[in-house]
Amino acid sequence: MAVPDTEADKAALAPAVVKAVKILDLLAETPGRARALSDIARELGIAKSSTSNLCASLEEGGLVRRTESGFLLGRRAVELGSAYLAGFDQIREFYRICEESEVLRSQLVQIAMLDGARVLYLAVYEGRERFPLSASVGDRYPASATAVGTALLAELDPQRIEALFREPSHLVTLTNRSTADLESLQAKLEETRTRGYAIDDGEVHLSVLGLAVLIPSSRVGEPSFSIGASLVHPGDTQEQRDDVLDALRVAADELTRPLLVA
């Protein structure tokens, strides 16, 4: 492929790249469900002919694959995602730490990072049975509703939070307990900072309590992460909550330590 020689040539390529990324994002929103070419074009507001050309290029690169009913993400997307995750010490160590923890080995544990007003789940340890709406690797959930998201948002100052959630649509409510307005979110984040850990009490699923703590970044240019566990209640007890929270803190300390000595 020829390298563009002029600034005009480079500028002409940028819109195509942006549209291609939008196609990948759209397919990622519904993993396992093929999207027809006409649906992709309509949802993204891109001409059908341009969409066809972009999908053909993405297919050639292995980033999407064509089926009888439409397009899905391709194997190359998985390879790139795996390569991205392999660059973080925390992700490589996450599963080992869960396995070795007497408490976490029997819990549903997640590690996530902030992605705008959402959280991206990077790894999930299934030490107990999954429940409806539990996240899988690659899922994006509203940061304002989840414990892992709240732990990450609490690291930001109130001005940054206001900028992230200026659009009311960014405060997604999943249950009647979900944080529904900016004032309530700011208050919840202040409580989280004071408490030192985050809670999701039925904001994603009414019968699930989420607990999470921050894994702060200690290298310039690398993101912070959060680690959390999901407990099904009212069957859980305060003693269990305390044990899980203590285990999450130990795990967060261990996941942070390699970066401090590197």
Coordinates of C-alpha atoms in Angstrom, one line a residue:
M1 CA 0.0 0.0 0.0
A2 CA 1.4 3.3 -1.0
V3 CA 2.3 5.8 1.7
P4 CA 0.6 9.2 1.3
D5 CA 3.0 11.9 0.2
T6 CA 1.1 15.0 1.0
E7 CA -0.9 16.3 4.0
A8 CA -3.9 16.4 1.7
D9 CA -3.5 12.6 1.0
K10 CA -3.1 11.9 4.8
A11 CA -6.2 14.0 5.6
A12 CA -8.2 12.0 2.9
L13 CA -7.4 8.8 4.7
A14 CA -8.5 9.9 8.1
P15 CA -12.3 9.7 7.6
A16 CA -12.0 6.2 6.3
V17 CA -10.1 5.1 9.4
V18 CA -12.7 6.8 11.6
K19 CA -15.5 5.0 9.8
A20 CA -13.7 1.7 10.0
V21 CA -13.3 2.0 13.7
K22 CA -17.0 2.8 14.1
I23 CA -17.8 -0.4 12.2
L24 CA -15.6 -2.4 14.6
D25 CA -17.2 -0.7 17.6
L26 CA -20.7 -1.5 16.3
L27 CA -19.8 -5.2 15.8
A28 CA -18.3 -5.3 19.3
E29 CA -21.5 -4.0 20.9
T30 CA -23.3 -7.3 19.9
P31 CA -20.7 -10.1 19.9
G32 CA -21.9 -13.2 18.2
R33 CA -24.7 -11.4 16.3
A34 CA -24.0 -10.7 12.7
R35 CA -24.8 -7.3 11.3
A36 CA -26.1 -7.0 7.8
L37 CA -24.3 -4.5 5.5
S38 CA -27.5 -2.3 5.2
D39 CA -27.9 -2.3 9.0
I40 CA -24.3 -1.1 9.5
A41 CA -24.7 1.6 6.9
R42 CA -28.0 2.8 8.4
E43 CA -26.9 2.8 12.0
L44 CA -23.6 4.6 11.3
G45 CA -25.0 7.0 8.7
I46 CA -22.5 5.8 6.1
A47 CA -23.3 5.3 2.4
K48 CA -23.9 1.7 1.6
S49 CA -21.2 1.7 -1.1
S50 CA -18.6 3.1 1.3
T51 CA -19.7 0.6 4.0
S52 CA -19.2 -2.2 1.5
N53 CA -15.7 -1.1 0.6
L54 CA -14.7 -0.6 4.3
C55 CA -16.0 -4.0 5.3
A56 CA -14.2 -5.6 2.4
S57 CA -10.9 -4.0 3.5
L58 CA -11.5 -5.0 7.2
E59 CA -12.4 -8.6 6.0
E60 CA -9.1 -8.8 4.0
G61 CA -7.2 -7.8 7.1
G62 CA -9.0 -10.4 9.3
L63 CA -10.7 -7.8 11.5
V64 CA -14.2 -8.8 10.4
R65 CA -15.6 -12.0 8.8
R66 CA -18.5 -12.3 6.5
T67 CA -21.3 -14.8 7.1
E68 CA -24.6 -15.5 5.3
S69 CA -26.4 -13.1 7.6
G70 CA -23.8 -10.3 7.8
F71 CA -20.5 -9.4 9.4
L72 CA -18.9 -10.4 12.7
L73 CA -15.6 -9.5 14.3
G74 CA -12.8 -11.5 12.9
R75 CA -9.9 -13.5 14.5
R76 CA -7.5 -10.7 14.0
A77 CA -9.5 -8.6 16.5
V78 CA -9.0 -11.3 19.1
E79 CA -5.2 -11.5 18.3
L80 CA -4.9 -7.7 18.7
G81 CA -6.9 -7.7 21.9
S82 CA -4.8 -10.5 23.4
A83 CA -1.6 -8.6 22.4
Y84 CA -2.9 -5.5 24.1
L85 CA -3.7 -7.2 27.3
A86 CA -0.4 -9.1 27.4
G87 CA 1.3 -5.7 27.7
F88 CA 0.0 -5.3 31.3
D89 CA 1.5 -7.1 34.2
Q90 CA -1.8 -6.9 36.1
I91 CA -3.7 -8.9 33.6
R92 CA -1.1 -11.6 33.4
E93 CA -1.1 -12.0 37.2
F94 CA -4.8 -11.6 37.8
Y95 CA -5.8 -15.3 37.3
R96 CA -2.9 -16.6 39.4
I97 CA -3.8 -14.3 42.3
C98 CA -7.5 -15.3 42.2
E99 CA -6.5 -19.0 42.2
E100 CA -4.2 -18.6 45.1
S101 CA -6.6 -16.6 47.2
E102 CA -8.7 -18.7 49.6
V103 CA -11.5 -16.2 49.3
L104 CA -11.4 -15.0 45.7
R105 CA -11.1 -18.6 44.3
S106 CA -14.7 -19.1 45.1
Q107 CA -16.0 -15.7 43.8
L108 CA -16.8 -14.1 40.5
V109 CA -14.0 -11.5 40.1
Q110 CA -13.4 -8.9 37.4
I111 CA -10.7 -6.5 36.4
A112 CA -11.5 -3.5 34.3
M113 CA -10.3 -0.1 33.0
L114 CA -12.1 3.1 32.3
D115 CA -13.2 3.8 28.7
G116 CA -14.8 7.2 28.7
A117 CA -18.1 7.0 30.6
R118 CA -18.0 3.2 30.5
V119 CA -15.8 0.5 31.9
L120 CA -14.1 -2.2 29.7
Y121 CA -13.8 -5.6 31.3
L122 CA -10.4 -7.0 30.6
A123 CA -10.4 -10.3 32.6
V124 CA -13.1 -12.3 34.5
Y125 CA -12.3 -15.1 36.9
E126 CA -15.3 -17.5 37.4
G127 CA -14.9 -19.0 40.8
R128 CA -18.6 -19.3 41.1
E129 CA -21.6 -19.6 38.8
R130 CA -22.3 -16.6 36.6
F131 CA -25.6 -14.8 36.9
P132 CA -27.7 -12.8 34.4
L133 CA -26.0 -9.6 33.2
S134 CA -22.6 -10.6 34.6
A135 CA -19.9 -9.1 32.4
S136 CA -17.6 -11.1 30.0
V137 CA -14.2 -10.1 28.7
G138 CA -14.6 -7.2 26.3
D139 CA -18.0 -6.1 27.6
R140 CA -18.5 -2.4 28.3
Y141 CA -20.9 -1.3 31.1
P142 CA -21.9 2.1 32.4
A143 CA -19.1 3.2 34.7
S144 CA -21.6 5.1 36.9
A145 CA -23.5 2.0 37.8
T146 CA -20.8 -0.6 38.4
A147 CA -18.5 -1.0 41.4
V148 CA -15.4 -1.3 39.2
G149 CA -16.5 1.8 37.3
T150 CA -17.2 3.8 40.5
A151 CA -13.7 2.9 41.9
L152 CA -12.1 4.2 38.7
L153 CA -14.3 7.3 38.5
A154 CA -13.4 8.2 42.1
E155 CA -9.8 8.7 41.0
L156 CA -10.9 11.6 38.9
D157 CA -11.6 15.1 40.2
P158 CA -15.2 16.5 40.2
Q159 CA -14.5 18.7 37.2
R160 CA -13.4 15.8 35.1
I161 CA -16.5 13.8 36.2
E162 CA -18.7 16.7 35.1
A163 CA -17.1 16.8 31.7
L164 CA -17.5 13.0 31.3
F165 CA -21.2 13.0 32.2
R166 CA -22.3 16.4 30.8
E167 CA -24.5 14.4 28.4
P168 CA -27.5 12.9 30.3
S169 CA -27.3 9.9 28.1
H170 CA -24.0 8.9 29.6
L171 CA -25.7 8.2 32.9
V172 CA -27.2 4.9 31.9
T173 CA -29.7 3.4 34.4
L174 CA -30.1 -0.4 34.5
T175 CA -32.3 -0.7 37.6
N176 CA -34.3 1.6 39.8
R177 CA -31.2 1.8 42.0
S178 CA -28.8 3.0 39.3
T179 CA -27.3 6.4 39.8
A180 CA -29.5 8.7 37.6
D181 CA -28.1 12.2 37.9
L182 CA -24.7 14.0 38.1
E183 CA -25.3 15.3 41.6
S184 CA -26.0 11.8 42.9
L185 CA -22.9 10.5 41.1
Q186 CA -20.6 13.2 42.6
A187 CA -21.9 12.4 46.0
K188 CA -21.4 8.6 45.5
L189 CA -17.8 9.2 44.3
E190 CA -17.0 11.4 47.3
E191 CA -18.3 8.6 49.6
T192 CA -16.2 6.2 47.7
R193 CA -13.0 8.3 48.1
T194 CA -13.7 8.6 51.9
R195 CA -14.5 4.9 52.3
G196 CA -11.6 3.7 50.1
Y197 CA -13.7 1.2 48.1
A198 CA -16.7 1.2 45.8
I199 CA -20.1 -0.4 46.1
D200 CA -22.7 -1.3 43.5
D201 CA -25.8 -2.2 45.6
G202 CA -28.3 -3.4 42.9
E203 CA -27.4 -0.8 40.3
V204 CA -26.7 -3.4 37.6
H205 CA -28.7 -6.3 38.9
L206 CA -31.1 -6.0 41.8
S207 CA -29.9 -9.2 43.5
V208 CA -26.2 -8.5 43.1
L209 CA -23.8 -6.6 45.3
G210 CA -20.6 -5.4 43.8
L211 CA -17.4 -4.5 45.7
A212 CA -14.3 -3.0 44.0
V213 CA -11.0 -1.3 44.8
L214 CA -8.6 0.7 42.7
I215 CA -5.3 -0.6 41.2
P216 CA -3.6 2.8 40.6
S217 CA -1.3 3.3 37.7
S218 CA 2.3 3.8 38.7
R219 CA 3.8 4.2 35.2
V220 CA 3.3 7.2 33.0
G221 CA 1.1 6.5 30.1
E222 CA -0.5 3.4 31.6
P223 CA -4.1 3.3 32.8
S224 CA -5.4 2.5 36.3
F225 CA -7.4 -0.6 36.7
S226 CA -10.0 -1.8 39.3
I227 CA -10.7 -5.2 40.7
G228 CA -14.1 -6.2 41.9
A229 CA -16.2 -9.1 43.0
S230 CA -19.9 -9.7 42.6
L231 CA -21.9 -11.3 45.5
V232 CA -25.5 -12.6 45.2
H233 CA -27.6 -11.2 48.0
P234 CA -29.6 -11.3 50.2
G235 CA -27.8 -14.6 50.7
D236 CA -24.5 -13.0 51.4
T237 CA -23.4 -11.9 55.0
Q238 CA -21.5 -8.9 56.3
E239 CA -18.7 -11.3 57.3
Q240 CA -18.5 -12.5 53.7
R241 CA -18.5 -9.0 52.4
D242 CA -15.7 -8.1 54.7
D243 CA -13.6 -11.2 53.7
V244 CA -14.1 -10.4 50.0
L245 CA -13.2 -6.8 50.5
D246 CA -10.0 -7.7 52.4
A247 CA -9.1 -10.2 49.7
L248 CA -9.6 -7.6 47.0
R249 CA -7.3 -5.1 48.8
V250 CA -4.6 -7.8 49.1
A251 CA -5.0 -8.6 45.4
A252 CA -4.8 -4.9 44.4
D253 CA -1.7 -4.4 46.5
E254 CA -0.1 -7.4 44.8
L255 CA -1.1 -6.3 41.3
T256 CA 0.4 -2.8 42.0
R257 CA 3.7 -4.1 43.5
P258 CA 5.3 -5.4 40.3
L259 CA 5.0 -1.9 38.7
L260 CA 6.5 -0.2 41.7
V261 CA 9.7 -2.3 41.6
A262 CA 10.0 -2.5 37.8

